[in-house]
Short mmCIF file of C-alpha atoms and ligand atoms in Angstrom, two decimals:
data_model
loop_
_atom_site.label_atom_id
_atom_site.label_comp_id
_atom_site.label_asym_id
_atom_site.label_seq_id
_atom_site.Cartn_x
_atom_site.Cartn_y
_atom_site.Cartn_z
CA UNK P 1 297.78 -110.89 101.13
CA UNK P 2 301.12 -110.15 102.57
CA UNK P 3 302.90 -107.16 100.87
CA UNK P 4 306.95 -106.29 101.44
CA UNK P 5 306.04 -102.47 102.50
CA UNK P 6 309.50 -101.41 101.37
CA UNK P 7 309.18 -102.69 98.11
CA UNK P 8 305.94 -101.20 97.36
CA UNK P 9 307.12 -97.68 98.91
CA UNK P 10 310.12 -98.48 96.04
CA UNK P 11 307.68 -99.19 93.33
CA UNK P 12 305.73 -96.26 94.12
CA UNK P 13 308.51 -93.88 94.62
CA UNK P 14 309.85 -95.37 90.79
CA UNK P 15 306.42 -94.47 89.50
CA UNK P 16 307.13 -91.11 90.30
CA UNK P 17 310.22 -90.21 89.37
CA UNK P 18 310.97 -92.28 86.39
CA UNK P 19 307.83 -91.72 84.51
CA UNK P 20 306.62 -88.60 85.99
CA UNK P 21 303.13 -89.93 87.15
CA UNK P 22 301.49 -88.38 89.90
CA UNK P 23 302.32 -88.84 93.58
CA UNK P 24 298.46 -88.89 94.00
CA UNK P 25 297.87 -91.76 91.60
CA UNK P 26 300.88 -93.31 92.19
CA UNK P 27 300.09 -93.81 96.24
CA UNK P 28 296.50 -94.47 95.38
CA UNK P 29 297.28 -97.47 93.34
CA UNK P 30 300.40 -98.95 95.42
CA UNK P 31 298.75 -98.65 98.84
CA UNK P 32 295.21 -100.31 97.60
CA UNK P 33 297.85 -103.84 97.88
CA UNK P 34 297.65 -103.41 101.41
CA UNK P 35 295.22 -104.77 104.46
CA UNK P 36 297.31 -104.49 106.96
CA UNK P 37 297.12 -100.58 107.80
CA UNK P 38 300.75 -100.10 109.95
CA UNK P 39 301.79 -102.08 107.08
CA UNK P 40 300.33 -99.29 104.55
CA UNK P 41 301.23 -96.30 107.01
CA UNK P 42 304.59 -97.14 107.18
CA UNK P 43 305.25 -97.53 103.26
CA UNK P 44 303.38 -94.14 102.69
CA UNK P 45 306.00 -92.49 105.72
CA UNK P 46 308.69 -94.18 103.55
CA UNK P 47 307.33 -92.74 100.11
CA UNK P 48 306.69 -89.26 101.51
CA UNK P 49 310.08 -88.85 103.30
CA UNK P 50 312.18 -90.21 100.20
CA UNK P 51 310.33 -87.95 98.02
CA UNK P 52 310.38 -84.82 100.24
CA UNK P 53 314.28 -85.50 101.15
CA UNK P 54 315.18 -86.91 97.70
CA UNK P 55 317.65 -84.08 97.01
CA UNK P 56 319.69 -84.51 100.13
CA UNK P 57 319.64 -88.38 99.97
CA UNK P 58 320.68 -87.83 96.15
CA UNK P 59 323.61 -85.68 97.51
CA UNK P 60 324.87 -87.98 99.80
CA UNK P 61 324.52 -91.05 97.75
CA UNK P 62 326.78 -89.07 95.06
CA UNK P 63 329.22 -88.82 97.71
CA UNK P 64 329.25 -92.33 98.45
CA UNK P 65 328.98 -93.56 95.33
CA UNK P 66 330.91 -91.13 92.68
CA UNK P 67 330.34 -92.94 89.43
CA UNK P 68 326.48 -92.63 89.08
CA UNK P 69 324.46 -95.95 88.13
CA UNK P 70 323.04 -96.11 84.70
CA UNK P 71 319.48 -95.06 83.95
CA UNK P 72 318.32 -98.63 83.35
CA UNK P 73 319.25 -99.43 87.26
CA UNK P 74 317.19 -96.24 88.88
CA UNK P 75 315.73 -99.13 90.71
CA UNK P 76 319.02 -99.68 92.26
CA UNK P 77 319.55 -95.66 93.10
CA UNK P 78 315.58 -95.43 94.79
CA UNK P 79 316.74 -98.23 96.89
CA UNK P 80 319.87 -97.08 98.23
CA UNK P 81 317.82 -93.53 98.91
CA UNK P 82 315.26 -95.75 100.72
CA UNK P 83 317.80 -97.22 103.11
CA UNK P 84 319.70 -94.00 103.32
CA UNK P 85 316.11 -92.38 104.59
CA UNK P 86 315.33 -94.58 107.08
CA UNK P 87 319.24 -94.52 108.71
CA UNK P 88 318.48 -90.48 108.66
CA UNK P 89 314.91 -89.86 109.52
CA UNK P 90 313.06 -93.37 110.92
CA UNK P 91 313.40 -94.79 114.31
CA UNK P 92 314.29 -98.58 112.27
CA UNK P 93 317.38 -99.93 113.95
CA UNK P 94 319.99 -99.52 111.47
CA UNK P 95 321.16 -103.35 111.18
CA UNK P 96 316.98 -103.68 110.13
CA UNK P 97 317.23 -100.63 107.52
CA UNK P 98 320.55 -102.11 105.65
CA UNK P 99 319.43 -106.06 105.71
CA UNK P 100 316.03 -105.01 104.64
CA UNK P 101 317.00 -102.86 102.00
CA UNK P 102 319.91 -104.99 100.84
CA UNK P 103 317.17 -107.78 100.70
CA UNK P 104 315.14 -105.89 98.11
CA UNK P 105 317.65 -106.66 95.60
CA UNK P 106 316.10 -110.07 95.30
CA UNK P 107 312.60 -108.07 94.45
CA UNK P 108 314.49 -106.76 91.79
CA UNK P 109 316.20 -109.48 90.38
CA UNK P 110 319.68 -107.80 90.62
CA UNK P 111 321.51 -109.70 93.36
CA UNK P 112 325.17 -107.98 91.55
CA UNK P 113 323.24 -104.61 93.56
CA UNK P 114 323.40 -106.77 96.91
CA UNK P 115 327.14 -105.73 97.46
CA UNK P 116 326.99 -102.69 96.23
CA UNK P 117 324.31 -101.30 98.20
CA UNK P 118 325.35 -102.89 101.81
CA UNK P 119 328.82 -101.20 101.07
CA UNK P 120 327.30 -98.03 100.41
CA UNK P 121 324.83 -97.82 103.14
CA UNK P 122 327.51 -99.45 106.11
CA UNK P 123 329.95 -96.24 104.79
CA UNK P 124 327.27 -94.15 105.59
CA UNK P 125 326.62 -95.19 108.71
CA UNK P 126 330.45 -94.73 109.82
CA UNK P 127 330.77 -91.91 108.13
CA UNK P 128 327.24 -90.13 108.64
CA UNK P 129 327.93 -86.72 109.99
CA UNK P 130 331.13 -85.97 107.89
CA UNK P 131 328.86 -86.58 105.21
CA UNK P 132 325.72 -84.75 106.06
CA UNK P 133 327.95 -81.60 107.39
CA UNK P 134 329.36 -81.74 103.84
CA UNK P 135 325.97 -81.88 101.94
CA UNK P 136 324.66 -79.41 104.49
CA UNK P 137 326.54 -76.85 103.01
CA UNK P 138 324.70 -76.23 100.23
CA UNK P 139 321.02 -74.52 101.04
CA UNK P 140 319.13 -76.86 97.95
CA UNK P 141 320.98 -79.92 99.44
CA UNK P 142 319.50 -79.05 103.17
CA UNK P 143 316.40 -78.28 102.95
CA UNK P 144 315.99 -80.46 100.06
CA UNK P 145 314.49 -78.47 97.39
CA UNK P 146 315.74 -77.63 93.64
CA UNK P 147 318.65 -75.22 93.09
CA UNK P 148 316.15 -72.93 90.67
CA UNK P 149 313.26 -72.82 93.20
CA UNK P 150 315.89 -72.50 96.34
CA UNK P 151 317.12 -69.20 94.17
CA UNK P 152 313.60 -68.00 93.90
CA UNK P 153 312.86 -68.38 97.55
CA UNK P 154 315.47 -66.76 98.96
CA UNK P 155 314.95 -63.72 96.38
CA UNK P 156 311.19 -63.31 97.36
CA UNK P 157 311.37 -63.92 100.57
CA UNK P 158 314.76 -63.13 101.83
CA UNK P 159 313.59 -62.90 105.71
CA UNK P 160 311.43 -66.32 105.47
CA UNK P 161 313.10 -68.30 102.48
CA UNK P 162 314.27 -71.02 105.50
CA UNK P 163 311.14 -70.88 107.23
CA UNK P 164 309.63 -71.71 103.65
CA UNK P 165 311.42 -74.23 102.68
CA UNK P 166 311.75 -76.04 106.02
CA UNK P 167 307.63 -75.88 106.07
CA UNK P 168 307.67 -78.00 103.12
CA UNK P 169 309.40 -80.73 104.11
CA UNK P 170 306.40 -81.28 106.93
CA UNK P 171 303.93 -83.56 107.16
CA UNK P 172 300.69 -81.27 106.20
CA UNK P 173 297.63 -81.06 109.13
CA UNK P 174 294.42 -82.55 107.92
CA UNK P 175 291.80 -79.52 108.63
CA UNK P 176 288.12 -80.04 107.50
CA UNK P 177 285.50 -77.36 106.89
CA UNK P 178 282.51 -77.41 108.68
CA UNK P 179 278.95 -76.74 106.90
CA UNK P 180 277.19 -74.29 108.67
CA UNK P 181 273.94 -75.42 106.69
CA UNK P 182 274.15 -78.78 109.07
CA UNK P 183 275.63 -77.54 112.09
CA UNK P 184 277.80 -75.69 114.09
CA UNK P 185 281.59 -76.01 114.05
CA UNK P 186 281.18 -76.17 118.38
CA UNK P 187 278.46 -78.84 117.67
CA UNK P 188 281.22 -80.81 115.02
CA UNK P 189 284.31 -80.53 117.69
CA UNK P 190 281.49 -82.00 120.69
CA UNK P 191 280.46 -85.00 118.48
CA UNK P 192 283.92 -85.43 117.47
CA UNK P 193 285.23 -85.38 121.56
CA UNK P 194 282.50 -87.48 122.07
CA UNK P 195 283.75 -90.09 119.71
CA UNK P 196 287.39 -89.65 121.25
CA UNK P 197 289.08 -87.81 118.09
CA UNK P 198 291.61 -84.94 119.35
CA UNK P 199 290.76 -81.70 116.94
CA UNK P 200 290.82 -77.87 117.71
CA UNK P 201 288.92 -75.33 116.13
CA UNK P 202 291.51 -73.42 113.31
CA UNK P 203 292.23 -70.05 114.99
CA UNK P 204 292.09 -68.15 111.57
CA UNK P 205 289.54 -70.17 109.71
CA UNK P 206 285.68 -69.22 111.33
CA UNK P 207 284.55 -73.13 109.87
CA UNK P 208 287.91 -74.72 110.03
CA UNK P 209 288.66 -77.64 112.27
CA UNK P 210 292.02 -79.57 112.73
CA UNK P 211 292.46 -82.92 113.58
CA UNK P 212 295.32 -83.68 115.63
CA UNK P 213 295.79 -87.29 113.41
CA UNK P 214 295.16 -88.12 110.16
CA UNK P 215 292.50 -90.35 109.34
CA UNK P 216 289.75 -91.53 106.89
CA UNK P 217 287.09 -88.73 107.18
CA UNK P 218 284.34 -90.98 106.05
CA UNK P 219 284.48 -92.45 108.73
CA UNK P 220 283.99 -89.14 111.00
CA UNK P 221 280.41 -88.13 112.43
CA UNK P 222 277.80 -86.18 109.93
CA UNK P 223 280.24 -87.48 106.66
CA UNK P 224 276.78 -88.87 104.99
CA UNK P 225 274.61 -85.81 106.04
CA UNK P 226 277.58 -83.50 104.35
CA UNK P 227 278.46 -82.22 107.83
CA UNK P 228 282.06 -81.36 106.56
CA UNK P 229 284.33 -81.29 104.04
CA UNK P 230 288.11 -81.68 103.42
CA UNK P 231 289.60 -78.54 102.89
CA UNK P 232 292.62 -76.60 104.49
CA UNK P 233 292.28 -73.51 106.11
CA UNK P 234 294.23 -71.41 103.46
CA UNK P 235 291.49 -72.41 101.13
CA UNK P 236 288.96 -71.40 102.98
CA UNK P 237 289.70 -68.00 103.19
CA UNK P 238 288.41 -67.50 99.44
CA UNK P 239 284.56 -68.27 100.60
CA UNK P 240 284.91 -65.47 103.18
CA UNK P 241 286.96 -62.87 100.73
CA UNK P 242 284.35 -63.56 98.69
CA UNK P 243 281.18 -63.23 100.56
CA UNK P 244 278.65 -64.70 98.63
CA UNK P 245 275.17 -63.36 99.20
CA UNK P 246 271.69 -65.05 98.37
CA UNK P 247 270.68 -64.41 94.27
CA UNK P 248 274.15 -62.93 93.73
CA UNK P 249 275.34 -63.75 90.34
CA UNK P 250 278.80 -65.91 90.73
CA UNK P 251 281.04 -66.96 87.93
CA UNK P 252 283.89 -70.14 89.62
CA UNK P 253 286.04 -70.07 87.11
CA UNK P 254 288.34 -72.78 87.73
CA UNK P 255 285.98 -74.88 89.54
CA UNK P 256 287.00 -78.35 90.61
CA UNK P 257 286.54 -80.38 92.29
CA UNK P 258 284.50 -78.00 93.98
CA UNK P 259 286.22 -76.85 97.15
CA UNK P 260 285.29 -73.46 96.76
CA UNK P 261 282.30 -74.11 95.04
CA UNK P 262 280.53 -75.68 97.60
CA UNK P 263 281.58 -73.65 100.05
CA UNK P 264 280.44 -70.04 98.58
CA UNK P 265 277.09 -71.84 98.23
CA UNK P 266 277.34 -73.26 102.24
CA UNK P 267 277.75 -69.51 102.92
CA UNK P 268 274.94 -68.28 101.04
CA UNK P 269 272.77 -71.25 102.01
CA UNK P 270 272.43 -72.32 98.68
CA UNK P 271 270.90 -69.31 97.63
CA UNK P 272 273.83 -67.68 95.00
CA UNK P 273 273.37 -67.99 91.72
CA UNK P 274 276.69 -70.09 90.96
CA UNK P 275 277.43 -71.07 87.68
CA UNK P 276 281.12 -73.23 88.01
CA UNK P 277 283.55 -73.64 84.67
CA UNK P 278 286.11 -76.54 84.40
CA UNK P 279 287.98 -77.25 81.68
CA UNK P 280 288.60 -81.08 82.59
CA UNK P 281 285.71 -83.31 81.92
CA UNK P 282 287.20 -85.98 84.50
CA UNK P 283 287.46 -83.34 86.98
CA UNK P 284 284.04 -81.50 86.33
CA UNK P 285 282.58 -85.19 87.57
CA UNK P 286 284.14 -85.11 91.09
CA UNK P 287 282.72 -81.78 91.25
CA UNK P 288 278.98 -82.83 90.79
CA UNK P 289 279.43 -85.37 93.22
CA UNK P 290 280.81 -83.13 96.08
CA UNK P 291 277.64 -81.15 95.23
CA UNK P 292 275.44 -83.83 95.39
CA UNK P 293 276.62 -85.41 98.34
CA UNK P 294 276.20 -81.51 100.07
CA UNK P 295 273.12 -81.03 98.69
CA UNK P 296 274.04 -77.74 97.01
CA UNK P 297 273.00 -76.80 93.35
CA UNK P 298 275.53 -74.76 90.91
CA UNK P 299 274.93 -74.60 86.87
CA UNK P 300 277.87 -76.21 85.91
CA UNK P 301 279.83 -76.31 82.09
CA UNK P 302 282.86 -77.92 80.72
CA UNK P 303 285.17 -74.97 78.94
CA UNK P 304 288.28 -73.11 78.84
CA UNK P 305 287.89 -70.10 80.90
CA UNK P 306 290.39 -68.19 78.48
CA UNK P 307 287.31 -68.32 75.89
CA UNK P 308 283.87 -66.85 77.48
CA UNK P 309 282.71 -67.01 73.59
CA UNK P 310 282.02 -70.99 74.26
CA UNK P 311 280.33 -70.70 77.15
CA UNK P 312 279.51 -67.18 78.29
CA UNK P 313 275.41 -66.25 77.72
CA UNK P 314 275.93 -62.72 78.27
CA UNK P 315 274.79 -62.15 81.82
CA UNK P 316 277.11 -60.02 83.58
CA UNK P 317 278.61 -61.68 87.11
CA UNK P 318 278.26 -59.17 90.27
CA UNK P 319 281.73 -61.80 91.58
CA UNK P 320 284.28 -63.42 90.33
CA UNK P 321 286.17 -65.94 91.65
CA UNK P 322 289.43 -67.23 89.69
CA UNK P 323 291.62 -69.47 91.26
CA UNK P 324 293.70 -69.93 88.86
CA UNK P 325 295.62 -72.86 87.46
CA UNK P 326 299.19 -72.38 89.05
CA UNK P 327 302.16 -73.65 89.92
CA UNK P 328 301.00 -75.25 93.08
CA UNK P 329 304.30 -74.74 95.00
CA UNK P 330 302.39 -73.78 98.28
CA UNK P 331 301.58 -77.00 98.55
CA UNK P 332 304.62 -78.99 98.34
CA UNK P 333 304.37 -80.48 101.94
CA UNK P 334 301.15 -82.04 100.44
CA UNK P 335 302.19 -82.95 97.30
CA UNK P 336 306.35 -83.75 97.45
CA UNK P 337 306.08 -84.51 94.04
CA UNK P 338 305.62 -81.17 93.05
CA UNK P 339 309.42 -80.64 93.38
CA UNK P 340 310.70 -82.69 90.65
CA UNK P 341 307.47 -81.95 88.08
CA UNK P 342 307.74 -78.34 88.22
CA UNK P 343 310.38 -77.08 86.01
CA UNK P 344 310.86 -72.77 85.33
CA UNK P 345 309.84 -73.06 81.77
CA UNK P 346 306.39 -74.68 83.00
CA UNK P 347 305.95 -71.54 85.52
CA UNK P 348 306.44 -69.03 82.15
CA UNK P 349 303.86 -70.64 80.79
CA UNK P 350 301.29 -70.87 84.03
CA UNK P 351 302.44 -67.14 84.21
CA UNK P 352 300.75 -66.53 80.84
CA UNK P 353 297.60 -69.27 80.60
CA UNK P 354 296.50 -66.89 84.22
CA UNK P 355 297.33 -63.40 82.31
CA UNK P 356 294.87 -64.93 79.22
CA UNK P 357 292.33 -66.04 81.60
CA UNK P 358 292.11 -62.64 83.88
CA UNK P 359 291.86 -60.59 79.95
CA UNK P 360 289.56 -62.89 79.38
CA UNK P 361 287.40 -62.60 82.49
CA UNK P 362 287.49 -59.14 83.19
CA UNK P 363 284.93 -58.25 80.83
CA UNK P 364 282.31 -60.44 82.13
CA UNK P 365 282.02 -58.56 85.58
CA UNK P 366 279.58 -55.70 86.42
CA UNK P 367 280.70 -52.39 86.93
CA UNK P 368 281.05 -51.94 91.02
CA UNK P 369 281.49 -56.07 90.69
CA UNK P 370 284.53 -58.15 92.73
CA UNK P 371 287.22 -60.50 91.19
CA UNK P 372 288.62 -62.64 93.81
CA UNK P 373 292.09 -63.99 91.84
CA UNK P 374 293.67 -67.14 94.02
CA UNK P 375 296.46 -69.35 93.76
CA UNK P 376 298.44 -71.96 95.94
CA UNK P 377 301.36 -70.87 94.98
CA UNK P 378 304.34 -68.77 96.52
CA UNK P 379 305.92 -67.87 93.38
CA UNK P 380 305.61 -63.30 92.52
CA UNK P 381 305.56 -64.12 88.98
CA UNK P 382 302.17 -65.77 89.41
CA UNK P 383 300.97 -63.49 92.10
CA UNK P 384 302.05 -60.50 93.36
CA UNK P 385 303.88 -59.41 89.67
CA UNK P 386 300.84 -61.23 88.17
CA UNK P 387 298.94 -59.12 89.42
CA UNK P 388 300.31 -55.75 89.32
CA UNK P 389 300.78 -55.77 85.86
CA UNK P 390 296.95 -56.67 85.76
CA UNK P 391 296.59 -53.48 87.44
CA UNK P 392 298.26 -51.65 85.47
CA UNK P 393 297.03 -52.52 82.22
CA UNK P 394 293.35 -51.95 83.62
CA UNK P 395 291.92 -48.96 83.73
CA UNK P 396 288.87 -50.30 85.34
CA UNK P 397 290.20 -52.11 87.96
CA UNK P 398 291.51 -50.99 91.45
CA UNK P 399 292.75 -53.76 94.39
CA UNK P 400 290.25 -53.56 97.88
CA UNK P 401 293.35 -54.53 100.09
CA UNK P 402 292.38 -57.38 101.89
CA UNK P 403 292.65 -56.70 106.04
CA UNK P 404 293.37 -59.71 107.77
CA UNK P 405 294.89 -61.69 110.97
CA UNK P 406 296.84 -64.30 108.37
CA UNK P 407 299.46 -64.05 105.76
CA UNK P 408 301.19 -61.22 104.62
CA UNK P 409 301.74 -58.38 102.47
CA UNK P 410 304.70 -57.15 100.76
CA UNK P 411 305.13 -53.08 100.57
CA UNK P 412 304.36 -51.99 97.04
CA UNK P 413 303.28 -55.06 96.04
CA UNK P 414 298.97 -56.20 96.08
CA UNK P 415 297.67 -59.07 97.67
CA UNK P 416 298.25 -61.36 100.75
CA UNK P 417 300.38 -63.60 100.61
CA UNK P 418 300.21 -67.25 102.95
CA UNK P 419 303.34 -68.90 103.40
CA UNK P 420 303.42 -72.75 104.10
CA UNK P 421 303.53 -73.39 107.70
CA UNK P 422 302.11 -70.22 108.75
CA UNK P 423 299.60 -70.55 111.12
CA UNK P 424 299.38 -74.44 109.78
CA UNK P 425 298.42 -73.10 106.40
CA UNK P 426 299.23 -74.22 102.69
CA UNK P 427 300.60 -71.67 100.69
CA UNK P 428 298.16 -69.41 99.05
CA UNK P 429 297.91 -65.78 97.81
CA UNK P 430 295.26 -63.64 97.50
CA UNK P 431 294.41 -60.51 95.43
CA UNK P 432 290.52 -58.91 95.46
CA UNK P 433 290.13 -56.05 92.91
CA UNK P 434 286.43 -54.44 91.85
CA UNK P 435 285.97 -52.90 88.59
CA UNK P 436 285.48 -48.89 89.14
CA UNK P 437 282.18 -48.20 88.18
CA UNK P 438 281.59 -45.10 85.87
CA UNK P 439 278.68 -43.28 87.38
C1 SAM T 13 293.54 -74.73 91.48
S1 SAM T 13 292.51 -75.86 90.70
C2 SAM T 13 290.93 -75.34 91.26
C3 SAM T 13 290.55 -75.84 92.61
C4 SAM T 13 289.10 -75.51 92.94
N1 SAM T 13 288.79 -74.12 92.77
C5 SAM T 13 288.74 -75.93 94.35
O1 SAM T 13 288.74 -75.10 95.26
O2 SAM T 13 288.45 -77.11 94.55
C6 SAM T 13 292.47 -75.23 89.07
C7 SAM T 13 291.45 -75.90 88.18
O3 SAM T 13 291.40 -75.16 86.97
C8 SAM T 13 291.21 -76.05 85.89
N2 SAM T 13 291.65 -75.30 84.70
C9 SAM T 13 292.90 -75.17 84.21
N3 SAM T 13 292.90 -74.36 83.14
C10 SAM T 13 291.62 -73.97 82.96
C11 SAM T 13 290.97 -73.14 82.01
N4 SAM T 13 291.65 -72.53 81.03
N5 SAM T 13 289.65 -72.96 82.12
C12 SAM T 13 288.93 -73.56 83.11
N6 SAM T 13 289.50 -74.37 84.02
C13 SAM T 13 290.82 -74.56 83.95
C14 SAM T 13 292.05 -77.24 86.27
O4 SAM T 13 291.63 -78.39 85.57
C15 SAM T 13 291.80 -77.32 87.77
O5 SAM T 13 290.70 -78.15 88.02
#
């Protein structure tokens, strides 16, 4: 079947923004059109870029067209930010990125849009760096991020907020995680050299491995003996934190699809007593099958982690392990979407559902017993603040500092913090506190 890449890049890029689906879903769906893989590569490049530059493109599109189109003809405005893309950031001869684009308009059945968007993209291209010096100005407009979580960046961070936000306009490594129940990473990098596919071992992940291009892992060596799985190195972290040891009694609180999961039981060959809680059904699913296909065994139960009464059969847990549900802002440069669906009303309330859950949770551990509290994101409010009022409210609890060669702390503050980029991580923070024992 021959697909117009462009055109499904649009559709999937409308998906998005006009009715708020997933980028996941929406990528999943529109690239399935496609045999041709360039074909397919080069509309997900298209779909990622407009997404992760979207408000830049927006900027300068405002400047070249004042009077804004109407919300039926957001077809219209995706287009011209699909041509404006490709003139900034593709290697597409120009003349190629403004007939192809203008051509679209035929796709959409608005050939009035035909004029309108070759004058608009032929003004840009003699006036390109006026324009782009002028948008430039303004830090959200730059590094393409919104104005509220710009603010917050540059507050938390005020030595890396550019570093940040630069990180998540980049294309994301793919790192895997090797099983040490099926062999060794140096074993996994020899059989993948001797299949000619460029990785390295991580250099602050013991099992993680990075491959130099992206690909379709089930097609690596040892995918059907679970040899591997996806996971980035940020991630993996929590397994070793963690340190899962044979008949050890685990809750997961916020379990799939299984990531962590499977890899506390890799590290204690199987032999922890791990019983994982989801609250999504749909989700729980992907997690049995990750187990199956590892081989690893976990008690598993559908429930909301905020109410132990529903699930909880009394039996105190010697760990913890709550990554929580969050804002996922560390992992923007994975998920581009994440810039226009987040909104500072939905962090207040992630802020809370993660204060229920730890209440809720805290009870359940032994005395002398470790919570491991996670999230991938880079916001205080749902780490570092999260946290410290935790601490303070709990008598019980003090924080082991974590000591390690990754992330970073912040003076005062508990936790480690991984910004995006950093060492080729996602963002991700970390906090491990025991409960004081009495005796
Ligand atoms: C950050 S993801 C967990 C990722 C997982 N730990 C892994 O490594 O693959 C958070 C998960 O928590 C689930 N969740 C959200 N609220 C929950 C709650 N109140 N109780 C239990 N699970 C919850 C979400 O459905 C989501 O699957």
């Amino acid at each position: 079947m021959v697909v117009n890449s462009r055109y499904i890049a649009l559709k999937i890029c409308l998906t998005v923004i006009e009715q708020g689906r997933s980028l996941s879903q929406a990528l999943a769906e529109g690239l399935a059109q496609f045999d041709d893989r360039r074909e397919r590569a080069f509309a997900q490049n298209l779909v990622f870029g407009t997404l992760r530059w979207q408000e830049r493109l927006e900027a300068i599109r405002s400047h070249l067209l004042k009077k804004p189109l109407k919300a039926k003809d957001e077809d219209v405005n995706q287009l011209i930010l699909l041509g404006l893309y490709q003139i900034l950031y593709m290697d597409t001869p120009e003349h190629a990125a403004v007939s192809e684009t203008v051509n679209l308009t035929k796709s959409l059945k608005k050939p009035w849009a035909r004029g309108l968007i070759n004058g608009v993209l032929r003004s840009f291209l003699r006036e390109k760096d006026a324009i782009c010096a002028e948008v430039d100005k303004k830090p959200a407009y730059r590094f393409a991020h919104p104005q509220w979580f710009t603010k917050a960046m540059r507050k938390a961070y005020p030595e890396h907020w550019e570093q940040i936000l630069a990180a998540n306009n980049e294309p994301a490594p793919l790192t895997l995680r090797v099983n040490p129940r099926v062999q060794t990473r140096e074993a996994f990098l020899a059989s993948l050299a001797d299949n000619e596919i460029d990785a390295s071992a991580h250099p602050k992940a013991p099992f993680g491995v990075v491959l130099t291009q992206s690909q379709d892992v089930t097609h690596l060596p040892s995918y059907d003996d679970g040899g591997f799985s996806v996971q980035d190195a940020a991630a993996q972290q929590a397994g070793t934190l963690l340190a899962p040891q044979a008949g050890e009694h685990i809750l997961d609180a916020c379990a799939a699809p299984g990531g962590k999961t499977t890899h506390l039981l890799e590290l204690s060959d199987d032999q922890a007593n791990v019983f994982a809680l989801e609250k999504e059904p749909e989700r729980m699913e992907r997690l049995s099958e990750n187990l199956f296909r590892l081989d690893l065994h976990a008690d598993l139960d559908v429930g909301d982690a905020a109410q132990p009464d529903d699930w909880w059969n009394g039996a105190a847990f010697d760990k913890i392990l709550l990554d929580a549900p969050c804002s996922a802002t560390g992992i923007i440069r994975r998920h581009p979407d994440i810039k226009w669906h987040r909104t500072p009303e939905d962090i207040d309330a992630l802020v809370t559902t993660q204060a229920a859950i730890l209440k809720a949770l805290w009870p359940l551990l032994k005395p002398g017993g470790r919570l491991l509290y996670a999230t991938c994101s880079v916001l205080p409010d749902e780490n570092r603040n999260q946290m410290s009022a935790f601490l303070q409210a709990t008598d019980d609890a003090r924080e082991i500092p974590i000591e390690a060669d990754w992330g970073l702390t912040i003076e005062g503050a508990p936790g480690r913090q991984i910004l995006p980029g950093l060492d080729g991580m996602d963002g991700f923070y970390y906090c491990l506190i025991e409960k004081i024992s009495s005796e």
